[in-house]
Amino acid sequence: MFPLWFVLLAMPAAAQTTSSAPGSACAGCHQSKATTQPQTPMGRALLLPGAETALKANPKLAFHRGDYSYTVETQGDSSIYSVTDGKRSISSPIRWNFGNGAQTWVFEREGQWYEGLVSYYPDIKGLDITIGDAGLTPHTLEEAFGRPLLHSETKDCFGCHSTNSAQNGKLTLETMRPGVTCEHCHAGTNTHLLEAMQGQFDSLPPKLGKMTAEDISSFCGQCHRSWESVVRGHAHGVINVRFQPYRLANSKCFDGADPRISCLACHDPHQDVVRQDSSYDRKCLACHSGSAPPASSAASSPVTSLVSAPATGAQSCPVSKSDCVSCHMPKVTLPGGHMRFTDHQIRVVKPGAPYPN
């Protein structure tokens, strides 16, 4: 009998695009990571009809703004997005659900791609204007339907929320797999799998944990926005709290050569995001304690021993040594966004101080 990873590898691409089996082919050797990663926000970054549950739980959603009324109605695995001005209506089936929890939809209509002007927010269990589109004032039903996307925007949307959705710079949805899967981040996975079938393991994908904090920030920033991309895009104000690599790089304690301050030092991308503030205390105290160990031995993260760096000489906190992030990484609510983000610009937060941009 062939092992599961061999059977999945041999499946046609079309069959694999709709499979949500944990870990796909990689599960043969990496069972733990391949089981948990598909259930993370990244693993569920794009959901196909049938896999999305929020709309099923809220089958009739309605929203009104100005001259336009929106509805999202769900029956079984089918959801229809509609907008009307009272005289005409435009409707489209929802084929791609972008986001885990909060849902934004991308549509193709008459050869043009659109981002829906309204989205679903779990905090209100309802619809509201899509983040970033609050400043748009539609003057026609077509404008009210959604914001037209450039080809590059569409490719980036699918490129960050799914796997194998672009080839040679072009959108290729026939090869797409929903969500961020192993091969999305680990380059050379397919070659490694083929050679592993023959008992050869010389083509291991590069270990991301060996990258410097600066390079990890840039790598994760391809989707979560790097410092450079935010600056070039002029994303000023509270809206940029969503872009964690940018915010982290603005921190006084950020050192691109110190593995204790990288994305991977605090977050395991194969596990769901830990929401308990106290769980990060050990990470903070790896630097901010009276007897912080050298960076090369600041344990608790698998990457902290892979890159050596000088000690930061960071001061210890005079107030507390618990729940550090509750004070130094405040939660920020997006205006009108019904969503809260942890600000990754680590700092001493002073009451009444303006949002540091």
Tab-separated table of C-alpha atoms in Angstrom:
chain	number	residue	atom	x	y	z
A	1	MET	CA	0.000	0.000	0.000
A	2	PHE	CA	1.309	3.463	-0.894
A	3	PRO	CA	1.745	5.945	1.961
A	4	LEU	CA	-0.695	8.854	2.155
A	5	TRP	CA	1.869	11.446	1.091
A	6	PHE	CA	2.590	9.468	-2.114
A	7	VAL	CA	-1.105	9.198	-2.976
A	8	LEU	CA	-1.681	12.929	-2.452
A	9	LEU	CA	1.401	13.793	-4.477
A	10	ALA	CA	0.082	11.754	-7.376
A	11	MET	CA	-3.330	13.430	-7.331
A	12	PRO	CA	-4.138	15.788	-10.231
A	13	ALA	CA	-3.689	19.498	-9.492
A	14	ALA	CA	-7.412	20.156	-9.886
A	15	ALA	CA	-8.185	17.621	-7.167
A	16	GLN	CA	-5.561	19.104	-4.847
A	17	THR	CA	-6.966	22.627	-5.166
A	18	THR	CA	-10.135	21.657	-3.358
A	19	SER	CA	-8.520	19.428	-0.763
A	20	SER	CA	-8.362	20.715	2.785
A	21	ALA	CA	-6.770	17.551	4.187
A	22	PRO	CA	-4.246	18.596	6.854
A	23	GLY	CA	-0.765	19.082	5.520
A	24	SER	CA	-1.237	17.326	2.170
A	25	ALA	CA	1.896	15.512	1.010
A	26	CYS	CA	4.173	16.918	3.709
A	27	ALA	CA	2.262	15.067	6.443
A	28	GLY	CA	4.193	11.865	5.750
A	29	CYS	CA	7.282	13.266	7.496
A	30	HIS	CA	5.995	16.392	9.245
A	31	GLN	CA	2.773	15.129	10.769
A	32	SER	CA	2.576	17.567	13.694
A	33	LYS	CA	3.123	20.740	11.685
A	34	ALA	CA	1.022	19.501	8.779
A	35	THR	CA	-1.904	18.808	11.106
A	36	THR	CA	-2.019	22.148	12.920
A	37	GLN	CA	-0.957	24.606	10.202
A	38	PRO	CA	-4.084	24.309	8.003
A	39	GLN	CA	-6.215	25.469	10.964
A	40	THR	CA	-4.213	28.658	11.524
A	41	PRO	CA	-5.353	32.045	10.170
A	42	MET	CA	-2.776	31.676	7.397
A	43	GLY	CA	-3.950	28.183	6.564
A	44	ARG	CA	-7.503	29.542	6.315
A	45	ALA	CA	-6.591	32.808	4.598
A	46	LEU	CA	-8.775	31.932	1.613
A	47	LEU	CA	-11.778	29.638	1.826
A	48	LEU	CA	-13.860	28.158	-0.947
A	49	PRO	CA	-17.648	27.765	-0.755
A	50	GLY	CA	-18.458	24.927	1.600
A	51	ALA	CA	-15.417	25.464	3.812
A	52	GLU	CA	-16.518	28.904	5.069
A	53	THR	CA	-18.763	28.806	8.154
A	54	ALA	CA	-19.420	32.466	9.111
A	55	LEU	CA	-21.871	33.081	6.284
A	56	LYS	CA	-23.644	29.795	6.931
A	57	ALA	CA	-24.159	30.884	10.516
A	58	ASN	CA	-25.505	34.252	9.305
A	59	PRO	CA	-27.464	33.346	6.163
A	60	LYS	CA	-29.169	36.726	5.659
A	61	LEU	CA	-26.996	39.804	5.977
A	62	ALA	CA	-28.002	43.339	5.003
A	63	PHE	CA	-26.321	46.747	4.998
A	64	HIS	CA	-27.362	50.180	3.771
A	65	ARG	CA	-25.190	53.161	2.897
A	66	GLY	CA	-26.335	56.260	1.040
A	67	ASP	CA	-28.375	55.298	-1.989
A	68	TYR	CA	-27.291	51.684	-1.972
A	69	SER	CA	-28.385	48.559	-0.142
A	70	TYR	CA	-26.315	45.405	0.137
A	71	THR	CA	-27.260	41.834	0.925
A	72	VAL	CA	-25.358	38.594	1.300
A	73	GLU	CA	-27.667	35.593	1.295
A	74	THR	CA	-26.490	32.050	1.892
A	75	GLN	CA	-28.215	28.783	1.131
A	76	GLY	CA	-26.227	25.635	1.736
A	77	ASP	CA	-22.751	26.144	0.279
A	78	SER	CA	-23.813	29.009	-1.988
A	79	SER	CA	-23.635	32.714	-1.070
A	80	ILE	CA	-24.811	35.599	-3.270
A	81	TYR	CA	-23.506	39.160	-2.900
A	82	SER	CA	-25.915	41.841	-4.169
A	83	VAL	CA	-26.194	45.617	-4.294
A	84	THR	CA	-29.194	47.667	-5.418
A	85	ASP	CA	-30.097	51.313	-5.830
A	86	GLY	CA	-33.804	50.500	-5.700
A	87	LYS	CA	-34.117	50.392	-9.487
A	88	ARG	CA	-31.364	48.032	-10.616
A	89	SER	CA	-29.344	45.333	-8.927
A	90	ILE	CA	-25.978	43.699	-9.465
A	91	SER	CA	-25.400	40.250	-7.999
A	92	SER	CA	-22.510	37.834	-8.017
A	93	PRO	CA	-21.850	34.459	-6.377
A	94	ILE	CA	-19.132	34.475	-3.732
A	95	ARG	CA	-16.436	32.091	-4.930
A	96	TRP	CA	-13.518	33.237	-2.821
A	97	ASN	CA	-13.699	34.183	0.857
A	98	PHE	CA	-10.601	36.174	1.835
A	99	GLY	CA	-9.724	36.197	5.522
A	100	ASN	CA	-10.177	34.079	8.601
A	101	GLY	CA	-13.148	35.334	10.619
A	102	ALA	CA	-13.566	38.703	8.921
A	103	GLN	CA	-14.463	38.117	5.264
A	104	THR	CA	-13.712	40.208	2.186
A	105	TRP	CA	-14.682	39.035	-1.287
A	106	VAL	CA	-13.081	39.402	-4.693
A	107	PHE	CA	-15.247	39.093	-7.781
A	108	GLU	CA	-14.673	38.795	-11.507
A	109	ARG	CA	-17.336	40.569	-13.555
A	110	GLU	CA	-17.247	41.205	-17.292
A	111	GLY	CA	-13.490	40.712	-17.423
A	112	GLN	CA	-12.753	43.061	-14.499
A	113	TRP	CA	-11.760	42.105	-10.968
A	114	TYR	CA	-13.388	43.878	-8.011
A	115	GLU	CA	-13.007	43.963	-4.258
A	116	GLY	CA	-16.436	44.005	-2.624
A	117	LEU	CA	-17.232	47.402	-1.121
A	118	VAL	CA	-18.640	45.738	1.997
A	119	SER	CA	-17.223	42.910	4.088
A	120	TYR	CA	-18.334	40.651	6.921
A	121	TYR	CA	-17.085	41.398	10.452
A	122	PRO	CA	-17.534	38.774	13.190
A	123	ASP	CA	-17.498	41.379	15.985
A	124	ILE	CA	-20.838	42.742	14.751
A	125	LYS	CA	-21.921	39.561	12.950
A	126	GLY	CA	-22.789	41.777	10.040
A	127	LEU	CA	-21.655	43.828	7.072
A	128	ASP	CA	-19.827	47.139	6.924
A	129	ILE	CA	-17.524	48.994	4.553
A	130	THR	CA	-14.375	47.086	3.617
A	131	ILE	CA	-11.234	48.282	5.430
A	132	GLY	CA	-9.535	50.949	3.345
A	133	ASP	CA	-12.629	51.791	1.299
A	134	ALA	CA	-14.365	54.122	3.754
A	135	GLY	CA	-13.242	57.167	1.762
A	136	LEU	CA	-14.878	55.972	-1.462
A	137	THR	CA	-18.169	57.596	-2.492
A	138	PRO	CA	-19.902	55.580	-5.208
A	139	HIS	CA	-21.883	57.572	-7.777
A	140	THR	CA	-23.169	54.652	-9.807
A	141	LEU	CA	-24.402	51.148	-9.064
A	142	GLU	CA	-21.275	49.747	-10.691
A	143	GLU	CA	-19.063	51.804	-8.371
A	144	ALA	CA	-21.146	50.697	-5.397
A	145	PHE	CA	-20.638	47.045	-6.351
A	146	GLY	CA	-16.935	47.137	-5.585
A	147	ARG	CA	-13.556	48.745	-6.050
A	148	PRO	CA	-11.897	47.848	-9.375
A	149	LEU	CA	-8.585	46.070	-8.855
A	150	LEU	CA	-5.466	46.412	-10.918
A	151	HIS	CA	-4.001	43.181	-12.276
A	152	SER	CA	-1.136	43.464	-9.788
A	153	GLU	CA	-3.564	43.898	-6.891
A	154	THR	CA	-5.571	40.846	-7.874
A	155	LYS	CA	-2.422	38.770	-8.219
A	156	ASP	CA	-1.213	39.969	-4.819
A	157	CYS	CA	-4.588	39.226	-3.166
A	158	PHE	CA	-4.581	35.639	-4.351
A	159	GLY	CA	-0.804	35.361	-3.989
A	160	CYS	CA	-0.878	36.130	-0.255
A	161	HIS	CA	-4.093	34.302	0.611
A	162	SER	CA	-3.557	31.135	-1.422
A	163	THR	CA	-0.833	28.923	-2.872
A	164	ASN	CA	0.238	28.385	-6.491
A	165	SER	CA	-2.190	31.017	-7.780
A	166	ALA	CA	0.345	32.742	-10.006
A	167	GLN	CA	2.907	31.521	-12.517
A	168	ASN	CA	5.312	33.714	-14.475
A	169	GLY	CA	3.626	36.800	-13.074
A	170	LYS	CA	0.168	35.784	-14.236
A	171	LEU	CA	-2.874	34.736	-12.243
A	172	THR	CA	-3.467	30.999	-12.717
A	173	LEU	CA	-6.409	30.006	-10.557
A	174	GLU	CA	-6.584	26.531	-12.067
A	175	THR	CA	-3.461	25.616	-10.078
A	176	MET	CA	-4.498	27.481	-6.926
A	177	ARG	CA	-4.748	25.848	-3.511
A	178	PRO	CA	-6.763	27.720	-0.865
A	179	GLY	CA	-4.834	29.194	2.032
A	180	VAL	CA	-1.135	29.402	2.810
A	181	THR	CA	0.217	25.866	2.561
A	182	CYS	CA	3.703	24.427	3.111
A	183	GLU	CA	4.989	25.186	-0.384
A	184	HIS	CA	3.870	28.808	-0.134
A	185	CYS	CA	6.675	29.597	2.333
A	186	HIS	CA	9.099	26.716	1.842
A	187	ALA	CA	10.705	27.103	-1.577
A	188	GLY	CA	11.615	23.893	-3.380
A	189	THR	CA	9.032	21.740	-1.598
A	190	ASN	CA	7.965	19.891	-4.754
A	191	THR	CA	11.553	19.043	-5.706
A	192	HIS	CA	12.208	17.882	-2.164
A	193	LEU	CA	9.130	15.615	-2.237
A	194	LEU	CA	10.075	14.034	-5.553
A	195	GLU	CA	13.616	13.309	-4.393
A	196	ALA	CA	12.398	12.048	-1.009
A	197	MET	CA	10.364	9.439	-2.875
A	198	GLN	CA	13.679	8.133	-4.170
A	199	GLY	CA	15.309	8.216	-0.760
A	200	GLN	CA	17.322	11.350	-1.433
A	201	PHE	CA	17.226	14.250	1.010
A	202	ASP	CA	19.879	16.590	-0.383
A	203	SER	CA	17.380	19.200	-1.611
A	204	LEU	CA	15.918	20.259	1.709
A	205	PRO	CA	14.077	23.602	1.491
A	206	PRO	CA	16.020	26.448	3.136
A	207	LYS	CA	15.393	26.706	6.873
A	208	LEU	CA	13.679	30.021	7.529
A	209	GLY	CA	14.890	29.953	11.120
A	210	LYS	CA	18.461	30.485	9.903
A	211	MET	CA	17.580	33.842	8.404
A	212	THR	CA	18.442	37.044	10.240
A	213	ALA	CA	15.692	39.001	11.971
A	214	GLU	CA	15.913	41.581	9.187
A	215	ASP	CA	15.505	38.967	6.465
A	216	ILE	CA	12.661	37.236	8.311
A	217	SER	CA	10.900	40.595	8.603
A	218	SER	CA	11.262	41.142	4.864
A	219	PHE	CA	10.149	37.581	4.131
A	220	CYS	CA	7.002	37.810	6.248
A	221	GLY	CA	6.533	41.351	4.998
A	222	GLN	CA	5.871	40.077	1.491
A	223	CYS	CA	2.297	39.618	2.703
A	224	HIS	CA	2.230	41.324	6.092
A	225	ARG	CA	3.955	44.419	4.632
A	226	SER	CA	7.602	45.184	5.152
A	227	TRP	CA	8.973	48.514	6.368
A	228	GLU	CA	9.937	49.454	2.802
A	229	SER	CA	6.535	48.665	1.286
A	230	VAL	CA	4.632	50.697	3.892
A	231	VAL	CA	6.921	53.706	3.510
A	232	ARG	CA	6.723	53.603	-0.271
A	233	GLY	CA	2.967	53.175	-0.137
A	234	HIS	CA	2.561	56.144	2.230
A	235	ALA	CA	0.330	54.099	4.558
A	236	HIS	CA	0.137	56.677	7.323
A	237	GLY	CA	-1.983	56.613	10.441
A	238	VAL	CA	-3.673	53.910	12.475
A	239	ILE	CA	-4.377	51.855	9.346
A	240	ASN	CA	-0.744	50.660	9.336
A	241	VAL	CA	-1.117	48.893	12.694
A	242	ARG	CA	-2.076	45.869	10.572
A	243	PHE	CA	1.422	45.704	9.109
A	244	GLN	CA	3.375	43.952	11.834
A	245	PRO	CA	6.855	43.765	10.203
A	246	TYR	CA	6.736	47.518	9.588
A	247	ARG	CA	5.632	48.269	13.140
A	248	LEU	CA	8.233	45.906	14.631
A	249	ALA	CA	11.016	47.532	12.607
A	250	ASN	CA	10.042	50.906	14.114
A	251	SER	CA	10.645	49.576	17.620
A	252	LYS	CA	13.647	51.042	19.430
A	253	CYS	CA	14.736	47.539	20.400
A	254	PHE	CA	14.593	46.095	16.879
A	255	ASP	CA	17.966	44.746	15.791
A	256	GLY	CA	18.087	43.073	12.399
A	257	ALA	CA	20.885	40.780	13.562
A	258	ASP	CA	19.301	39.702	16.862
A	259	PRO	CA	17.149	36.538	16.600
A	260	ARG	CA	15.310	37.403	19.830
A	261	ILE	CA	13.331	40.163	18.068
A	262	SER	CA	12.274	38.388	14.868
A	263	CYS	CA	8.761	37.345	13.847
A	264	LEU	CA	9.658	33.692	14.387
A	265	ALA	CA	11.038	34.339	17.848
A	266	CYS	CA	7.502	34.919	19.121
A	267	HIS	CA	5.238	33.206	16.603
A	268	ASP	CA	5.205	29.660	15.276
A	269	PRO	CA	3.487	29.873	11.861
A	270	HIS	CA	2.451	26.230	12.189
A	271	GLN	CA	0.356	26.996	15.287
A	272	ASP	CA	-2.619	29.250	15.881
A	273	VAL	CA	-1.759	32.708	17.207
A	274	VAL	CA	-1.452	32.689	20.997
A	275	ARG	CA	-3.771	35.360	22.421
A	276	GLN	CA	-2.758	35.210	26.094
A	277	ASP	CA	-0.536	38.184	26.935
A	278	SER	CA	1.432	36.394	29.654
A	279	SER	CA	2.554	33.698	27.215
A	280	TYR	CA	4.975	36.219	25.673
A	281	ASP	CA	6.641	37.240	28.940
A	282	ARG	CA	9.516	34.833	28.470
A	283	LYS	CA	10.208	36.329	25.042
A	284	CYS	CA	10.350	39.854	26.472
A	285	LEU	CA	12.521	38.827	29.408
A	286	ALA	CA	15.025	37.195	27.064
A	287	CYS	CA	16.235	40.769	26.592
A	288	HIS	CA	14.625	42.858	29.326
A	289	SER	CA	15.828	41.260	32.530
A	290	GLY	CA	18.637	41.993	34.895
A	291	SER	CA	20.405	38.808	33.826
A	292	ALA	CA	19.425	38.411	30.185
A	293	PRO	CA	21.494	35.641	28.568
A	294	PRO	CA	23.562	36.309	25.448
A	295	ALA	CA	21.485	36.449	22.287
A	296	SER	CA	23.007	33.215	21.029
A	297	SER	CA	21.622	31.334	24.051
A	298	ALA	CA	18.374	33.233	24.708
A	299	ALA	CA	16.337	30.053	24.625
A	300	SER	CA	12.638	29.304	24.118
A	301	SER	CA	12.522	29.768	20.361
A	302	PRO	CA	13.979	27.216	17.920
A	303	VAL	CA	15.608	30.041	15.990
A	304	THR	CA	17.300	31.847	18.870
A	305	SER	CA	20.332	29.594	18.860
A	306	LEU	CA	20.830	29.689	15.113
A	307	VAL	CA	22.017	33.286	14.707
A	308	SER	CA	24.472	34.897	17.068
A	309	ALA	CA	24.068	38.560	17.982
A	310	PRO	CA	25.421	40.923	20.609
A	311	ALA	CA	23.496	41.473	23.806
A	312	THR	CA	21.155	44.453	23.554
A	313	GLY	CA	21.797	45.830	27.023
A	314	ALA	CA	18.061	46.384	27.356
A	315	GLN	CA	16.824	47.729	30.660
A	316	SER	CA	14.484	45.726	32.829
A	317	CYS	CA	10.981	47.077	33.389
A	318	PRO	CA	10.577	48.823	36.773
A	319	VAL	CA	6.823	48.191	36.839
A	320	SER	CA	6.298	44.481	36.212
A	321	LYS	CA	7.707	41.305	34.737
A	322	SER	CA	4.382	39.848	33.696
A	323	ASP	CA	1.871	40.614	30.947
A	324	CYS	CA	4.537	42.783	29.317
A	325	VAL	CA	2.789	43.107	25.952
A	326	SER	CA	-0.413	44.384	27.569
A	327	CYS	CA	1.431	47.658	28.267
A	328	HIS	CA	4.195	47.812	25.684
A	329	MET	CA	2.262	46.462	22.677
A	330	PRO	CA	-1.196	48.041	23.008
A	331	LYS	CA	-4.269	46.759	21.243
A	332	VAL	CA	-5.483	49.207	18.584
A	333	THR	CA	-8.979	49.255	17.091
A	334	LEU	CA	-9.204	50.320	13.475
A	335	PRO	CA	-11.614	53.230	12.970
A	336	GLY	CA	-14.838	51.741	11.662
A	337	GLY	CA	-13.067	48.441	11.088
A	338	HIS	CA	-14.573	46.380	13.938
A	339	MET	CA	-11.143	44.785	14.317
A	340	ARG	CA	-8.367	45.061	16.895
A	341	PHE	CA	-4.686	44.526	16.220
A	342	THR	CA	-1.727	44.239	18.551
A	343	ASP	CA	0.636	47.101	17.786
A	344	HIS	CA	4.047	45.545	17.171
A	345	GLN	CA	5.877	48.848	17.683
A	346	ILE	CA	7.269	47.968	21.100
A	347	ARG	CA	7.601	51.048	23.278
A	348	VAL	CA	6.802	52.758	26.555
A	349	VAL	CA	3.211	53.834	25.985
A	350	LYS	CA	2.323	57.137	27.592
A	351	PRO	CA	-1.330	58.061	28.299
A	352	GLY	CA	-2.734	60.453	25.728
A	353	ALA	CA	0.258	60.113	23.415
A	354	PRO	CA	-0.648	60.183	19.693
A	355	TYR	CA	-0.357	57.040	17.598
A	356	PRO	CA	3.320	56.790	16.583
A	357	ASN	CA	3.529	56.605	12.829
